[in-house]
PDB file of C-alpha atoms in Angstrom:
ATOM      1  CA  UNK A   1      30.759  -6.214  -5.754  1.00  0.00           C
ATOM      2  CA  UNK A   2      33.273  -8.808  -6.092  1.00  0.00           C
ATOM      3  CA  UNK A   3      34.264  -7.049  -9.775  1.00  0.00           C
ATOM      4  CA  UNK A   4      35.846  -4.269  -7.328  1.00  0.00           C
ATOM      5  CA  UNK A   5      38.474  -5.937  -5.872  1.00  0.00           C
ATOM      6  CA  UNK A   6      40.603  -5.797  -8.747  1.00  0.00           C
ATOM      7  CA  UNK A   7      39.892  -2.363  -8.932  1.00  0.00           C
ATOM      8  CA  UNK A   8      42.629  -1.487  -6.466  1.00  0.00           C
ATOM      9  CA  UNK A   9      46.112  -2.334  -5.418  1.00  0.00           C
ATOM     10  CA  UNK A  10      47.379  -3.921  -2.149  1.00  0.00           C
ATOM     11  CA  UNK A  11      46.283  -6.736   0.129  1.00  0.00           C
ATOM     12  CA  UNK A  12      42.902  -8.438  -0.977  1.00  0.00           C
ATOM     13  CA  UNK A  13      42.547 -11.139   2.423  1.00  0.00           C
ATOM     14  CA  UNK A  14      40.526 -14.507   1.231  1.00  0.00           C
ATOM     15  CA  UNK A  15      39.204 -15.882   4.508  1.00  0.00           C
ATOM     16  CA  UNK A  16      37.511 -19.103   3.924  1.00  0.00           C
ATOM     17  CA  UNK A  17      36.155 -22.292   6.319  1.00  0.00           C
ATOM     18  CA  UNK A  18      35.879 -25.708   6.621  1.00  0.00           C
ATOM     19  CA  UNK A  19      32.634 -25.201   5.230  1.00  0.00           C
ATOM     20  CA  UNK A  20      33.117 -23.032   2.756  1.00  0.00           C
ATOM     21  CA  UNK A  21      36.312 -23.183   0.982  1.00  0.00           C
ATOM     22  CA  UNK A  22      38.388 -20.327  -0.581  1.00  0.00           C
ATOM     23  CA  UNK A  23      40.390 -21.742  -3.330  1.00  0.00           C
ATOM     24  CA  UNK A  24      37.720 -21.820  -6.291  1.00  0.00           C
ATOM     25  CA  UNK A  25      37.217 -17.587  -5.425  1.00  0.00           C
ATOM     26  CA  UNK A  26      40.861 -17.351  -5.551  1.00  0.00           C
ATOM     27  CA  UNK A  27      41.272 -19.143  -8.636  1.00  0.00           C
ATOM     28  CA  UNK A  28      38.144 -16.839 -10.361  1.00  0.00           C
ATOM     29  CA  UNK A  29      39.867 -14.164  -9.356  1.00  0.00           C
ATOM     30  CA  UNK A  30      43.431 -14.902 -10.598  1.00  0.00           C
ATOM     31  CA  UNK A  31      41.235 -15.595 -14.057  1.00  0.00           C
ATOM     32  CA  UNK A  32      39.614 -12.536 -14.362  1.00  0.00           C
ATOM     33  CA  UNK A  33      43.291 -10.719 -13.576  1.00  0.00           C
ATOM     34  CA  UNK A  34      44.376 -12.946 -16.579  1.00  0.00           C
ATOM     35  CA  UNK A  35      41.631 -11.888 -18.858  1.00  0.00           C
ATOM     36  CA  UNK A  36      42.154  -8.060 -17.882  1.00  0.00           C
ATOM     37  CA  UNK A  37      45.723  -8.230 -19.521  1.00  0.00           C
ATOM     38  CA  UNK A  38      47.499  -8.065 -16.308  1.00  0.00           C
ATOM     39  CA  UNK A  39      50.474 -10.144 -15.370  1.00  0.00           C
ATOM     40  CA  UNK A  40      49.801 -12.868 -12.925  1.00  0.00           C
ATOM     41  CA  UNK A  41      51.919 -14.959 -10.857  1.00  0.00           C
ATOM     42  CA  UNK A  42      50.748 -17.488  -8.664  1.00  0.00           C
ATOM     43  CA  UNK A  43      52.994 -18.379  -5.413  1.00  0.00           C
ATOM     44  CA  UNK A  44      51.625 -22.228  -5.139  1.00  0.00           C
ATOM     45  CA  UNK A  45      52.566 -23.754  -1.582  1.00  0.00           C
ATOM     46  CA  UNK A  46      49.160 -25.753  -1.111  1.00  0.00           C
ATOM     47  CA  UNK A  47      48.266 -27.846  -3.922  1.00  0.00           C
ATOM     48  CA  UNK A  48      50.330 -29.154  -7.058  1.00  0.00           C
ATOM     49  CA  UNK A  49      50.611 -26.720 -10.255  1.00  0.00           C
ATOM     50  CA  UNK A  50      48.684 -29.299 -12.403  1.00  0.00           C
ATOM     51  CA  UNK A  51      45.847 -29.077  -9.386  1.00  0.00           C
ATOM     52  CA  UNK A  52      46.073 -25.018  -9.749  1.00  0.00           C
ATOM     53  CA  UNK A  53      45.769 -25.126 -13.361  1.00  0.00           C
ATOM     54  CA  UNK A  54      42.854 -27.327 -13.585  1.00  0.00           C
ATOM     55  CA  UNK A  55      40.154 -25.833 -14.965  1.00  0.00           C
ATOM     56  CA  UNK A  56      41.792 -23.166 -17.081  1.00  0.00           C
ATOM     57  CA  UNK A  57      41.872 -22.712 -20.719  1.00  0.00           C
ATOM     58  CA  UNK A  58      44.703 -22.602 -22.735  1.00  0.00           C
ATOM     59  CA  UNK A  59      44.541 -18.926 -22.993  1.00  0.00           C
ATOM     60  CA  UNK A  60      44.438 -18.587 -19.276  1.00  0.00           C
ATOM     61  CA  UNK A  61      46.857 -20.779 -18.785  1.00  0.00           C
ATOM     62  CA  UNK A  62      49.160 -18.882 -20.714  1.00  0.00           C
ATOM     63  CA  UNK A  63      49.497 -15.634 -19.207  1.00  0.00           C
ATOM     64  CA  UNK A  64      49.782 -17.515 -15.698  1.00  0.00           C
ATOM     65  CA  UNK A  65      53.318 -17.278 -14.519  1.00  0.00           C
ATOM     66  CA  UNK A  66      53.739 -20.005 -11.628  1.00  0.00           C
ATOM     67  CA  UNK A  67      56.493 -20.180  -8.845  1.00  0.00           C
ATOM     68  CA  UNK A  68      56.133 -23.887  -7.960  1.00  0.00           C
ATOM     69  CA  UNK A  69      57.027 -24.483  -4.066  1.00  0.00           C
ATOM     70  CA  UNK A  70      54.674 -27.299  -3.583  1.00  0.00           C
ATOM     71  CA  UNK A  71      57.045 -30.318  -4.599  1.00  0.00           C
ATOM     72  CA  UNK A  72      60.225 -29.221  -3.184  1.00  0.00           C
ATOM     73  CA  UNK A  73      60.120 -26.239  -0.723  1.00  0.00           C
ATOM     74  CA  UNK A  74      63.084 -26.079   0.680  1.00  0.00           C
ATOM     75  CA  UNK A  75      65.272 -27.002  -2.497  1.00  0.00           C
ATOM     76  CA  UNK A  76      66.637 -30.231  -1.175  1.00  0.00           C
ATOM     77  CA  UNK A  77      66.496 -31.419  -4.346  1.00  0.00           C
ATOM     78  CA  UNK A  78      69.136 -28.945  -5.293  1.00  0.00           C
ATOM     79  CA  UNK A  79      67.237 -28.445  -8.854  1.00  0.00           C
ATOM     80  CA  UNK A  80      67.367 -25.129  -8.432  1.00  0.00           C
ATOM     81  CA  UNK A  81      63.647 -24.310  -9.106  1.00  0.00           C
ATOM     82  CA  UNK A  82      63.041 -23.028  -6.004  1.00  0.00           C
ATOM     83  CA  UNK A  83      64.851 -20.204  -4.418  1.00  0.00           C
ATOM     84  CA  UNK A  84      67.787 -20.915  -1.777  1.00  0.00           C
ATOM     85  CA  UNK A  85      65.425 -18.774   0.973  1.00  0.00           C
ATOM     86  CA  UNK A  86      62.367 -20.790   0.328  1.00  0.00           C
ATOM     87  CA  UNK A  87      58.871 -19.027   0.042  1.00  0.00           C
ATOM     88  CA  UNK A  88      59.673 -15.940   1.714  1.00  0.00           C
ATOM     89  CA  UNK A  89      62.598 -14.905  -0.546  1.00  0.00           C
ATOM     90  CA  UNK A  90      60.208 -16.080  -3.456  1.00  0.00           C
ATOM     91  CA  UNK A  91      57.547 -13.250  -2.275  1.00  0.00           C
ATOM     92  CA  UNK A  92      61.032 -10.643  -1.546  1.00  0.00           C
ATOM     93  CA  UNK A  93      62.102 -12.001  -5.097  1.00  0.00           C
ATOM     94  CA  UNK A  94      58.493 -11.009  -6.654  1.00  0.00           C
ATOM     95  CA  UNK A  95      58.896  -7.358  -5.162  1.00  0.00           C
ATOM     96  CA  UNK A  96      62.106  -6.889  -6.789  1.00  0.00           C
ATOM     97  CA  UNK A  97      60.980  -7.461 -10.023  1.00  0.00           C
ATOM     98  CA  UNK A  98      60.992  -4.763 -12.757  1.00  0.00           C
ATOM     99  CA  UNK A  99      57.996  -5.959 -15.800  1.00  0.00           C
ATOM    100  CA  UNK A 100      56.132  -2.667 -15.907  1.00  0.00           C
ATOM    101  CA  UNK A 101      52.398  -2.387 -15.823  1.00  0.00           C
ATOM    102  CA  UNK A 102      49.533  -3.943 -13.541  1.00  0.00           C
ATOM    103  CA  UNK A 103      50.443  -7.192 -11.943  1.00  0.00           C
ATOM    104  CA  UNK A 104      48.953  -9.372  -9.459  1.00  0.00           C
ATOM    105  CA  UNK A 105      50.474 -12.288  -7.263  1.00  0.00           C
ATOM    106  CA  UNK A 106      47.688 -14.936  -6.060  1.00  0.00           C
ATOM    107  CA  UNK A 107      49.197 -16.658  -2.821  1.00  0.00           C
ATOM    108  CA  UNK A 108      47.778 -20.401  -2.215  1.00  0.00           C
ATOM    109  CA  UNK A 109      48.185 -20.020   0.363  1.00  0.00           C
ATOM    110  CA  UNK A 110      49.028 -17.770   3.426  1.00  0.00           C
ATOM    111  CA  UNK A 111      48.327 -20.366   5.934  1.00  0.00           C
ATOM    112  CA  UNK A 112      50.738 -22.574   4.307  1.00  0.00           C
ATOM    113  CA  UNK A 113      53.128 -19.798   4.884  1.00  0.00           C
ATOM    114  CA  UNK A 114      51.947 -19.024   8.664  1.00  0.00           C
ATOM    115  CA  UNK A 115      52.537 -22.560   9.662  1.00  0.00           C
ATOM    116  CA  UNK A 116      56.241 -22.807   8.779  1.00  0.00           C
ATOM    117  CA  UNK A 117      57.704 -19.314   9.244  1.00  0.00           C
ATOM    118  CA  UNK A 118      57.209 -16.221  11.771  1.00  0.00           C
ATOM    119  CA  UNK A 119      54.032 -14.423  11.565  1.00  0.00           C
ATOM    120  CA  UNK A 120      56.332 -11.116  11.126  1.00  0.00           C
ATOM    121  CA  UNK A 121      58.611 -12.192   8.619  1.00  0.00           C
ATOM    122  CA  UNK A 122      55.193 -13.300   6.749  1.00  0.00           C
ATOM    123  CA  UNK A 123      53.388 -10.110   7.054  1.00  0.00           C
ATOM    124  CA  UNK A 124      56.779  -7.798   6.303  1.00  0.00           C
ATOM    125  CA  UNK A 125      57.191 -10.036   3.180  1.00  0.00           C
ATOM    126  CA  UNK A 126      53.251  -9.118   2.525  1.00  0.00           C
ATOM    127  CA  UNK A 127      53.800  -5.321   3.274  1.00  0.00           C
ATOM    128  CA  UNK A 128      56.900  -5.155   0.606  1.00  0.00           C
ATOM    129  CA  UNK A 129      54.656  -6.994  -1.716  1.00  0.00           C
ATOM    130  CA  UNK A 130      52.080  -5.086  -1.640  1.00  0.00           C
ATOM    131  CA  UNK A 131      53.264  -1.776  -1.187  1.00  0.00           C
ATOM    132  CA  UNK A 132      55.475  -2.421  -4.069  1.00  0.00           C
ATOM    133  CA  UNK A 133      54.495  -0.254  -7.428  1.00  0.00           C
ATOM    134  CA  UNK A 134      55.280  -1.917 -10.823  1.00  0.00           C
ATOM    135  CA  UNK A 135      57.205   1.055 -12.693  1.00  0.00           C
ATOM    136  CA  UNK A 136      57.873   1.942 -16.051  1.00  0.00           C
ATOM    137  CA  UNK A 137      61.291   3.682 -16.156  1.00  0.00           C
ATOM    138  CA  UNK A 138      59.534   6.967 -17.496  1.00  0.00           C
ATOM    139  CA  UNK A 139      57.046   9.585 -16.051  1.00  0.00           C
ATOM    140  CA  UNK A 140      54.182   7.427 -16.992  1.00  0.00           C
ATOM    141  CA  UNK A 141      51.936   6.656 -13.904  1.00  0.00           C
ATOM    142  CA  UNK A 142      53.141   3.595 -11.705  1.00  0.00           C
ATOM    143  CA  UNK A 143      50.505   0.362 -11.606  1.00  0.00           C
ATOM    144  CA  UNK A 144      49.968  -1.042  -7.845  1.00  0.00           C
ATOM    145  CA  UNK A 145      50.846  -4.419  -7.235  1.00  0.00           C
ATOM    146  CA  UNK A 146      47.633  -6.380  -6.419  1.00  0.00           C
ATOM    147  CA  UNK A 147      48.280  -9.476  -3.963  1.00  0.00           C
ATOM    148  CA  UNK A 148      45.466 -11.860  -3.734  1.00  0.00           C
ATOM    149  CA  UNK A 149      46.693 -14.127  -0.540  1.00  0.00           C
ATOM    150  CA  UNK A 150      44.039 -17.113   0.891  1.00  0.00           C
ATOM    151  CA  UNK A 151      43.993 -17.415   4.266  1.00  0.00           C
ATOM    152  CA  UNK A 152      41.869 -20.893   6.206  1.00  0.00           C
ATOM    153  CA  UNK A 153      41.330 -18.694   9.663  1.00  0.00           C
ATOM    154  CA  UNK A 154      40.690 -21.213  10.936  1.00  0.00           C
ATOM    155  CA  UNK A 155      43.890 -22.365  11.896  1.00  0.00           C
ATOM    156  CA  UNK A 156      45.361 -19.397  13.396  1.00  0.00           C
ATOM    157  CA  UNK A 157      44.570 -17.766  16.681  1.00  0.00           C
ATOM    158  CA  UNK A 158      43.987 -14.295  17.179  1.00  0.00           C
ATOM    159  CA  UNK A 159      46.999 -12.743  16.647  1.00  0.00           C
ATOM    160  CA  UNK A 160      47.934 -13.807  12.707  1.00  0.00           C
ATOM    161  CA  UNK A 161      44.028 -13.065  12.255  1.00  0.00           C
ATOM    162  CA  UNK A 162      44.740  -9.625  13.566  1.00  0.00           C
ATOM    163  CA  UNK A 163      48.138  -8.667  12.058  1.00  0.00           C
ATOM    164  CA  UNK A 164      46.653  -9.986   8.294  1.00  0.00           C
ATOM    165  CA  UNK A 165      43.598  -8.082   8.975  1.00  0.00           C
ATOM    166  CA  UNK A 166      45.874  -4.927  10.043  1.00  0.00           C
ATOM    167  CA  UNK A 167      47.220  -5.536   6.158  1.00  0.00           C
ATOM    168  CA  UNK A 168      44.657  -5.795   4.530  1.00  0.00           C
ATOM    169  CA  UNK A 169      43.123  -2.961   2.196  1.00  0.00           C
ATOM    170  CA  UNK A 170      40.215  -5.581   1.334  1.00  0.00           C
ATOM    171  CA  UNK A 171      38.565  -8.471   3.466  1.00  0.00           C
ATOM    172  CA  UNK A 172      36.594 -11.266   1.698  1.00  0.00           C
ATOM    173  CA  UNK A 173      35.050 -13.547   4.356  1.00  0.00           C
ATOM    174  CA  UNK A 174      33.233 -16.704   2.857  1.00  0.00           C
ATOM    175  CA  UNK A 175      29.929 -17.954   4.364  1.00  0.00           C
ATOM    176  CA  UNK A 176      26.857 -18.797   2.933  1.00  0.00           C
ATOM    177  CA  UNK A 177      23.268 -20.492   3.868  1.00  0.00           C
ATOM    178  CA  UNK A 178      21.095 -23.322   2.003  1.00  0.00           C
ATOM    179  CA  UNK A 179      24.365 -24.615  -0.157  1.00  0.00           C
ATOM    180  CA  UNK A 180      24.808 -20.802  -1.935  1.00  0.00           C
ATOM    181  CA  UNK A 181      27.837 -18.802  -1.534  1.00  0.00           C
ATOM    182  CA  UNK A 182      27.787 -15.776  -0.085  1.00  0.00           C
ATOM    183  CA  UNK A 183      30.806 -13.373   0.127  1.00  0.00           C
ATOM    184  CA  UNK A 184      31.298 -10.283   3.312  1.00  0.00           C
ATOM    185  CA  UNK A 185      33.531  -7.658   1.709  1.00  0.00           C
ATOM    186  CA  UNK A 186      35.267  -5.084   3.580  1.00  0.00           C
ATOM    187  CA  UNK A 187      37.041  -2.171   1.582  1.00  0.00           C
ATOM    188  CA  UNK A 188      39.716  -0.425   3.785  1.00  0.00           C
ATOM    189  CA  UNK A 189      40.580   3.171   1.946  1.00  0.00           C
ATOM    190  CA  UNK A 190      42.820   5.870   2.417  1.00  0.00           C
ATOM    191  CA  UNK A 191      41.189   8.642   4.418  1.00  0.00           C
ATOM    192  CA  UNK A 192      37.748   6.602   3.736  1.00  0.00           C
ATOM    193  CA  UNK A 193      35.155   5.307   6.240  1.00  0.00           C
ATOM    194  CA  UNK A 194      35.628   1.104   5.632  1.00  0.00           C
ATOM    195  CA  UNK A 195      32.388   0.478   3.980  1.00  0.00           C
ATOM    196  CA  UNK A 196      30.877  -3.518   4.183  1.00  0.00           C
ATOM    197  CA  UNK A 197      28.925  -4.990   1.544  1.00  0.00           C
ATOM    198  CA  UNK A 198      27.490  -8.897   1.172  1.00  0.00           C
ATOM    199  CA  UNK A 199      27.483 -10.556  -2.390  1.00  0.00           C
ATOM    200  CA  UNK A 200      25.964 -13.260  -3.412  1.00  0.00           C
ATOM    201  CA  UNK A 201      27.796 -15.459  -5.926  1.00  0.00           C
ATOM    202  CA  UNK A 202      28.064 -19.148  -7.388  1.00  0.00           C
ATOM    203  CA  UNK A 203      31.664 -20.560  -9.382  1.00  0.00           C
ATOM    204  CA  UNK A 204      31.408 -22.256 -12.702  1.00  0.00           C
ATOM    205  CA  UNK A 205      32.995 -25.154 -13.740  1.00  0.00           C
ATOM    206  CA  UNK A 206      35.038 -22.718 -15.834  1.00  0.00           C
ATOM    207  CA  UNK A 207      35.996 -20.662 -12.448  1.00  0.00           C
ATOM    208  CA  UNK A 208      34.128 -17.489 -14.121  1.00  0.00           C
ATOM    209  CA  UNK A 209      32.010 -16.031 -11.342  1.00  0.00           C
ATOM    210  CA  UNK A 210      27.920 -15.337 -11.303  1.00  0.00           C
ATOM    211  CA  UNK A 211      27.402 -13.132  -9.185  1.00  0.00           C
ATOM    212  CA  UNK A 212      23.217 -13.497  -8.025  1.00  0.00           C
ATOM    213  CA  UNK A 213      20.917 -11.418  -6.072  1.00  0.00           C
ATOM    214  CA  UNK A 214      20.500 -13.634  -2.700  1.00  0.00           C
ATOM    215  CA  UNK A 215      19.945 -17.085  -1.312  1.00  0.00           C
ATOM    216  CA  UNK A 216      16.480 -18.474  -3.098  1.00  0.00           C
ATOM    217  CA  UNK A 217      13.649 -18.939  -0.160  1.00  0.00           C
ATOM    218  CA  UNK A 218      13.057 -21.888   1.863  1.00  0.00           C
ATOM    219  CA  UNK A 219      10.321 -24.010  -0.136  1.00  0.00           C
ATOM    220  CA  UNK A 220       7.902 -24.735   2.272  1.00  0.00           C
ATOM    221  CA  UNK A 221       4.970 -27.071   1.826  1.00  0.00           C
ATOM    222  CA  UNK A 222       1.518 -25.546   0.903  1.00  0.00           C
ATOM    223  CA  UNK A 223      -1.029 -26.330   3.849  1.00  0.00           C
ATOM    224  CA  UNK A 224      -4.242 -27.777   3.092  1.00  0.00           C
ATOM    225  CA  UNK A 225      -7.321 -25.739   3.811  1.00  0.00           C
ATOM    226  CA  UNK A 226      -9.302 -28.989   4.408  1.00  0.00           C
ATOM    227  CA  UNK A 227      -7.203 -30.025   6.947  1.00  0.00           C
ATOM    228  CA  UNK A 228      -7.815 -28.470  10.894  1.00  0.00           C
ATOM    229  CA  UNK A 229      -4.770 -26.845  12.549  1.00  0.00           C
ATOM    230  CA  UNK A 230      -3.397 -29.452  15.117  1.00  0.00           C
ATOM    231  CA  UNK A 231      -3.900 -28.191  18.829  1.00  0.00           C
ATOM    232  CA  UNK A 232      -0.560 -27.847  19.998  1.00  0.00           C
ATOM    233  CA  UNK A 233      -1.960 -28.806  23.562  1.00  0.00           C
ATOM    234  CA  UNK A 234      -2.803 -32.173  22.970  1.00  0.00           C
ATOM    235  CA  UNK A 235      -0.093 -33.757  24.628  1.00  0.00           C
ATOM    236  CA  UNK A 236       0.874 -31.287  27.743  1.00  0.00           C
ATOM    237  CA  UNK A 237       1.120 -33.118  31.216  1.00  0.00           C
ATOM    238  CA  UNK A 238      -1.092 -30.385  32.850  1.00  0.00           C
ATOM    239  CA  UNK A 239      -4.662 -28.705  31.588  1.00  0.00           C
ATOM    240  CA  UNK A 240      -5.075 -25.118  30.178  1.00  0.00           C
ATOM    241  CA  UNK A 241      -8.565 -25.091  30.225  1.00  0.00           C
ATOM    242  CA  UNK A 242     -11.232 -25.199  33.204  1.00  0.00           C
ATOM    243  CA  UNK A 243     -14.481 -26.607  33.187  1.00  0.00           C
ATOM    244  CA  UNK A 244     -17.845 -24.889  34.368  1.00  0.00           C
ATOM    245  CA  UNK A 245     -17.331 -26.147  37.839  1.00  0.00           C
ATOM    246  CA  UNK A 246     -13.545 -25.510  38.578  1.00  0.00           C
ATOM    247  CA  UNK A 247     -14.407 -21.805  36.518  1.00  0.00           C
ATOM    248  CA  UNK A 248     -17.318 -21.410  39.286  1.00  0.00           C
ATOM    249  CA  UNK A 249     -15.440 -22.183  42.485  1.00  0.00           C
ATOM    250  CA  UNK A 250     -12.184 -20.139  41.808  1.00  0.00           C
ATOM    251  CA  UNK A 251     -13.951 -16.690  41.144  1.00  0.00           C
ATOM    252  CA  UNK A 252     -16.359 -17.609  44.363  1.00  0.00           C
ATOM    253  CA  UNK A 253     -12.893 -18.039  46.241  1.00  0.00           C
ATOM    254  CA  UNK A 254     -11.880 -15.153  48.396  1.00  0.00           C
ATOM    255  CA  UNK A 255      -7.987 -14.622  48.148  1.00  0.00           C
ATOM    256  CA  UNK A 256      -6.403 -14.117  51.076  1.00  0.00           C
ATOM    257  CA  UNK A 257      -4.541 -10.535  50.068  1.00  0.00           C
ATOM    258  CA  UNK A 258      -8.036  -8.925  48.461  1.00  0.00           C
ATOM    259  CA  UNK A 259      -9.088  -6.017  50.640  1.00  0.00           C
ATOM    260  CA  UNK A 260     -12.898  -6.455  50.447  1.00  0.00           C
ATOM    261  CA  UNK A 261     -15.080  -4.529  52.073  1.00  0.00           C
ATOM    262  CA  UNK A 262     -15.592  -5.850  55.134  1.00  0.00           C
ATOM    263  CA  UNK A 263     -12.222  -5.712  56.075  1.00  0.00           C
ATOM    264  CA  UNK A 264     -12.171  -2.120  55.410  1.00  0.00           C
ATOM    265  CA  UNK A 265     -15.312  -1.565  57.621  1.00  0.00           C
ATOM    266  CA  UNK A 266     -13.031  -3.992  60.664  1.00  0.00           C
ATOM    267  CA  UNK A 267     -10.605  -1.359  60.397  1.00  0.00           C
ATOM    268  CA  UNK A 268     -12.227   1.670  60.236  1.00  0.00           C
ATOM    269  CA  UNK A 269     -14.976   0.822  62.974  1.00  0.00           C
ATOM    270  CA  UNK A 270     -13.490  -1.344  65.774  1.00  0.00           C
ATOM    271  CA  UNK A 271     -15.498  -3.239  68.216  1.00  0.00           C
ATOM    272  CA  UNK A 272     -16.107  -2.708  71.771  1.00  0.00           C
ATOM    273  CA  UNK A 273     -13.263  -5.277  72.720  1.00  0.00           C
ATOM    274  CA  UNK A 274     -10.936  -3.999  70.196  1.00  0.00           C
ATOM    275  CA  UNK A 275     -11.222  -0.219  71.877  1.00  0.00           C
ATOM    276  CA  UNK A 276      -8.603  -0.764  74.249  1.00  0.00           C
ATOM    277  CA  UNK A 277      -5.313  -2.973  74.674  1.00  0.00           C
ATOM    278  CA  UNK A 278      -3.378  -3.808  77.448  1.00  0.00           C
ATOM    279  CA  UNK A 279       0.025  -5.505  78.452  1.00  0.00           C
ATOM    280  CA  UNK A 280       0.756  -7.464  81.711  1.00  0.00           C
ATOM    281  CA  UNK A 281       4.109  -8.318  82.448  1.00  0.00           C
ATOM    282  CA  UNK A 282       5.129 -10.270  85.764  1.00  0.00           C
ATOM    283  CA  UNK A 283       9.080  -9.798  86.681  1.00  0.00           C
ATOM    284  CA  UNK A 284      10.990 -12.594  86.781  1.00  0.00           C
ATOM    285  CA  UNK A 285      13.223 -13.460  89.696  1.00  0.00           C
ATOM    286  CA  UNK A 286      16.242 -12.807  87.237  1.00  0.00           C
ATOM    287  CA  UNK A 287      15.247  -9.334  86.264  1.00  0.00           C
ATOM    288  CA  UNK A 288      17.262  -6.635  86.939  1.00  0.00           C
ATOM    289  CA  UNK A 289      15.264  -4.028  87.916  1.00  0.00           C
ATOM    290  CA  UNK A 290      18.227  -1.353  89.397  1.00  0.00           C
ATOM    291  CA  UNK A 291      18.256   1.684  87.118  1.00  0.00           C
ATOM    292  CA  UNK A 292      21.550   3.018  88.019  1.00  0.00           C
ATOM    293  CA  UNK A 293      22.975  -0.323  87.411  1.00  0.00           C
ATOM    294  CA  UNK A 294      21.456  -2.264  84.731  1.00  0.00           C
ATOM    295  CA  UNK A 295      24.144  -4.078  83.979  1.00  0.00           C
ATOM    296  CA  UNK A 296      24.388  -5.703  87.527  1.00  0.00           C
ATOM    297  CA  UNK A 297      23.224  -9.050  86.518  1.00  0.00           C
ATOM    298  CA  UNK A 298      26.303  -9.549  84.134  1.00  0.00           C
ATOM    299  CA  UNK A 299      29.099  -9.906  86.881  1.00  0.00           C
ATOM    300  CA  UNK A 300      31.487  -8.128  85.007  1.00  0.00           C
TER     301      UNK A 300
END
């Protein structure tokens, strides 16, 4: 269920489409993180931090922490909001952090990322990130580091796919049939078969998620009982049916590989002229007819 993947730590892989986008999953996840008491920082490349926050109550809103690299990436504004390495030392500067308890980082998104840097340098950023434990500075049990990262596959070739994939300790690939959602999980554990599971699921306006059985069935159109099946043979350029006459006259036709009777009785009792059979052949002036030298007629 899609309740599960904040049951674990590491990389939870948001594959969406043109035709099915990601953002509004990402976004009910990050909320539900929020709600749970964990801390939550969103890494915002794609869209504005007004556009992220749309949507979101006050309360939510509140226990979002957001690193804003959508206006000015690269610091050339020299404000100093963003961080001199740009979004890769933002992620490094997330795993050196040292808030105990659960947290999890949203990425929006890690195509952004793909497009501008090295596919390694993005996935070892992703590996520190999520491999990273949130301790307390006692015995108490360390909290893994969640990282939700959205990914449009479509824009990457088989390699990124392959390496995020590689990452990945869940999938999430979005799909969906007759304008309903559908999500393809894949749970990756340690020393665990992956196991695959399909949910069904629709965002509200409030980005909570409802999570539904399956896609409602097609409504079809009752047929009329009055009304007589059309004959799908009504407008075929050749006939499928015979009439008495052409029915007569093939099964009175004799086909040509039957073996009927009275070729069986031809075979079996031969007439007087078929008793015998002989071959005439009259040499030709060209013939060489030597024995000991038959290829005479060569001149080799």
């Amino acid at each position: 269920m899609l309740e599960s993947l904040l049951a674990f730590g590491g990389l939870v892989l948001l594959r969406d489409s043109v035709e099915w986008e990601g953002r509004s999953l990402l976004k009910a996840l990050t909320k539900k993180s929020a709600l749970r008491g964990e801390q939550v920082h969103i890494l915002g490349c794609e869209v504005s931090e007004e556009e992220f926050r749309e949507g979101f109550d006050s309360d939510v809103n509140r226990r979002l922490v957001y690193h804003d690299l959508f206006r000015d990436p690269l610091n050339w504004s020299k404000t100093g909001d963003a961080p001199p390495g740009g979004p890769l030392e933002a992620l490094r500067a997330l795993c050196r952090r040292t808030v105990p308890g659960p947290v999890t980082i949203a990425v929006d998104s890690l195509s952004w990322l793909l497009l501008r840097f090295p596919c390694i340098a993005v996935c070892q950023s992703l590996h520190a990130l999520s491999q990273q434990d949130s301790g307390r500075g006692d015995s108490s049990p360390r909290e893994p580091v969640r990282v939700l990262g959205l990914l449009h596959e479509e824009l990457h070739g088989p390699g990124p796919l392959g390496a995020l994939s590689s990452l990945a300790q869940t999938e999430v690939t979005l799909s969906g049939t007759m304008g309903q959602a559908s999500a393809h999980i894949l749970y990756r554990r340690p020393q665990q078969r992956p196991a695959r599971q399909t949910q069904w699921f629709a965002i509200l306006p409030d980005f909570s998620l409802d999570l539904q059985g399956g896609p409602p069935p097609e409504s079809q159109p009752h047929p009329d009982p009055h009304t007589p099946p059309a004959d799908p043979t009504t407008h075929l350029t050749f006939n499928l049916h015979l009439s008495k006459k052409e029915r007569e006259a093939k099964d009175s036709l004799t086909l040509p590989f039957h073996f009927s009777s009275e070729k069986q009785q031809a075979l079996l009792c031969p007439g007087p002229a078929q008793a015998t059979s002989r071959i005439f052949y009259e040499p030709d002036a060209y013939d060489d007819l030597d024995q000991e030298d038959p290829d005479d007629d060569l001149d080799v």
